[in-house]
Amino acid sequence: MKLTVDGLHVTLDHQPILRDVSLDAAQGDIVGLIGPNGSGKSTLLRAVYRSLRPAQGVVRVAGDDVWKLPARTAARRTAAVLQDSNSNAVGLCVQEIVALGRTPHHGLLGRDGAEDHRAVAEAMDVCGARPLAER
């Protein structure tokens, strides 16, 4: 899916963190965000996956403003694996972490089914992560 960030401004505690950030990434593009600590890389990603609402600008995934979509629909389009050592994923194997991406596709008490297992296996194959499944 295409990702577009247009004129994004993010403030935290009334302090500007990002100013007028724009980005276009087509489906299949690999994009790296690089910069020193505190330059706004994580803040940009938080705005993309709806963890932090921008003060101005728009984030579009597949042409839709993520902040105008229902949360569940937006969650089906974006995901993040964070580097935080205190994350909830501690103690999970790689396959279980990948399977977390299926959560927005379930009902309230939904569980993984055959389609979910196929999607997880395919995602791991595409990334070459199948040998790491149990780590």
Short mmCIF file of C-alpha atoms in Angstrom, two decimals:
data_model
loop_
_atom_site.label_atom_id
_atom_site.label_comp_id
_atom_site.label_asym_id
_atom_site.label_seq_id
_atom_site.Cartn_x
_atom_site.Cartn_y
_atom_site.Cartn_z
CA MET A 1 0.00 0.00 0.00
CA LYS A 2 1.15 3.51 -0.68
CA LEU A 3 2.09 5.69 2.29
CA THR A 4 1.86 9.47 2.00
CA VAL A 5 2.75 11.95 4.72
CA ASP A 6 1.93 15.53 3.75
CA GLY A 7 2.81 18.66 5.72
CA LEU A 8 2.94 16.85 9.06
CA HIS A 9 3.41 18.92 12.21
CA VAL A 10 3.60 17.18 15.60
CA THR A 11 3.83 18.89 18.97
CA LEU A 12 4.37 17.38 22.41
CA ASP A 13 3.74 19.46 25.52
CA HIS A 14 3.32 22.50 23.26
CA GLN A 15 6.81 21.95 21.83
CA PRO A 16 7.15 21.41 18.07
CA ILE A 17 8.72 18.02 17.38
CA LEU A 18 8.09 17.72 13.63
CA ARG A 19 7.56 20.59 11.24
CA ASP A 20 6.22 20.25 7.71
CA VAL A 21 7.35 16.66 7.12
CA SER A 22 6.35 15.07 3.83
CA LEU A 23 7.06 11.58 2.51
CA ASP A 24 5.82 9.38 -0.32
CA ALA A 25 6.50 5.64 -0.29
CA ALA A 26 5.00 3.45 -2.99
CA GLN A 27 3.96 -0.13 -2.41
CA GLY A 28 7.08 -2.27 -2.26
CA ASP A 29 9.42 0.61 -1.40
CA ILE A 30 11.88 0.11 1.43
CA VAL A 31 12.37 3.32 3.36
CA GLY A 32 14.92 3.98 6.08
CA LEU A 33 14.56 6.80 8.57
CA ILE A 34 17.94 7.91 9.78
CA GLY A 35 19.01 10.72 12.04
CA PRO A 36 20.39 11.49 15.45
CA ASN A 37 18.54 10.72 18.68
CA GLY A 38 15.71 13.17 19.18
CA SER A 39 15.35 14.09 15.50
CA GLY A 40 11.75 12.83 15.27
CA LYS A 41 12.06 9.41 13.62
CA SER A 42 9.93 7.61 16.21
CA THR A 43 7.51 10.53 16.40
CA LEU A 44 6.90 10.29 12.65
CA LEU A 45 6.23 6.56 12.92
CA ARG A 46 3.85 7.10 15.86
CA ALA A 47 1.85 9.49 13.70
CA VAL A 48 1.76 6.93 10.87
CA TYR A 49 0.41 4.12 13.05
CA ARG A 50 -2.02 6.39 14.93
CA SER A 51 -0.32 6.43 18.29
CA LEU A 52 0.24 10.18 18.15
CA ARG A 53 -2.18 12.62 16.50
CA PRO A 54 -0.50 15.30 14.40
CA ALA A 55 -1.28 18.97 15.02
CA GLN A 56 -1.39 19.56 11.25
CA GLY A 57 -0.98 17.61 8.06
CA VAL A 58 -2.18 14.25 6.93
CA VAL A 59 -1.04 10.64 6.92
CA ARG A 60 -2.56 8.54 4.15
CA VAL A 61 -2.30 4.79 3.74
CA ALA A 62 -3.72 3.45 0.49
CA GLY A 63 -5.08 6.95 -0.17
CA ASP A 64 -7.10 7.20 3.06
CA ASP A 65 -6.39 9.59 5.93
CA VAL A 66 -5.57 7.21 8.80
CA TRP A 67 -7.15 9.58 11.33
CA LYS A 68 -10.49 9.50 9.47
CA LEU A 69 -10.60 5.71 9.34
CA PRO A 70 -12.07 3.61 12.13
CA ALA A 71 -9.24 2.49 14.43
CA ARG A 72 -9.73 -1.16 13.46
CA THR A 73 -9.48 -0.39 9.74
CA ALA A 74 -6.32 1.68 10.27
CA ALA A 75 -4.81 -1.11 12.38
CA ARG A 76 -5.38 -3.56 9.54
CA ARG A 77 -3.27 -1.37 7.27
CA THR A 78 -0.33 -0.47 9.51
CA ALA A 79 1.79 -2.24 12.06
CA ALA A 80 4.93 -1.51 14.01
CA VAL A 81 7.49 -3.68 15.72
CA LEU A 82 9.19 -1.44 18.23
CA GLN A 83 12.70 -1.77 19.59
CA ASP A 84 11.62 -0.99 23.14
CA SER A 85 13.19 -3.54 25.47
CA ASN A 86 10.23 -3.11 27.82
CA SER A 87 7.69 -4.03 25.16
CA ASN A 88 4.83 -6.45 25.68
CA ALA A 89 6.45 -8.82 23.18
CA VAL A 90 9.11 -9.93 25.68
CA GLY A 91 8.90 -13.69 26.04
CA LEU A 92 7.22 -14.26 22.67
CA CYS A 93 8.89 -16.10 19.84
CA VAL A 94 9.23 -14.56 16.38
CA GLN A 95 6.24 -16.46 15.00
CA GLU A 96 4.02 -15.24 17.86
CA ILE A 97 5.13 -11.66 17.29
CA VAL A 98 4.34 -11.92 13.57
CA ALA A 99 0.93 -13.41 14.47
CA LEU A 100 0.12 -10.28 16.49
CA GLY A 101 -0.35 -8.58 13.14
CA ARG A 102 -3.48 -10.69 12.62
CA THR A 103 -5.19 -9.30 15.75
CA PRO A 104 -7.12 -6.51 13.97
CA HIS A 105 -8.62 -9.15 11.65
CA HIS A 106 -10.32 -11.02 14.50
CA GLY A 107 -13.60 -10.39 16.24
CA LEU A 108 -13.78 -9.53 19.93
CA LEU A 109 -13.03 -13.06 21.09
CA GLY A 110 -11.52 -14.24 17.82
CA ARG A 111 -8.67 -16.71 17.64
CA ASP A 112 -6.17 -17.58 14.95
CA GLY A 113 -7.54 -19.90 12.31
CA ALA A 114 -6.14 -21.57 9.22
CA GLU A 115 -6.19 -18.32 7.22
CA ASP A 116 -4.21 -16.57 9.96
CA HIS A 117 -1.63 -19.37 10.08
CA ARG A 118 -1.22 -19.15 6.29
CA ALA A 119 -0.81 -15.35 6.42
CA VAL A 120 1.82 -15.60 9.18
CA ALA A 121 3.75 -18.30 7.30
CA GLU A 122 3.64 -16.27 4.08
CA ALA A 123 4.83 -13.11 5.84
CA MET A 124 7.72 -14.99 7.43
CA ASP A 125 8.65 -16.57 4.08
CA VAL A 126 8.60 -13.20 2.30
CA CYS A 127 10.98 -11.78 4.92
CA GLY A 128 13.15 -14.88 5.13
CA ALA A 129 12.30 -15.21 8.82
CA ARG A 130 10.95 -18.78 8.81
CA PRO A 131 14.22 -20.20 10.25
CA LEU A 132 13.79 -17.81 13.20
CA ALA A 133 10.19 -18.83 13.96
CA GLU A 134 10.88 -20.33 17.37
CA ARG A 135 13.47 -17.79 18.57
#
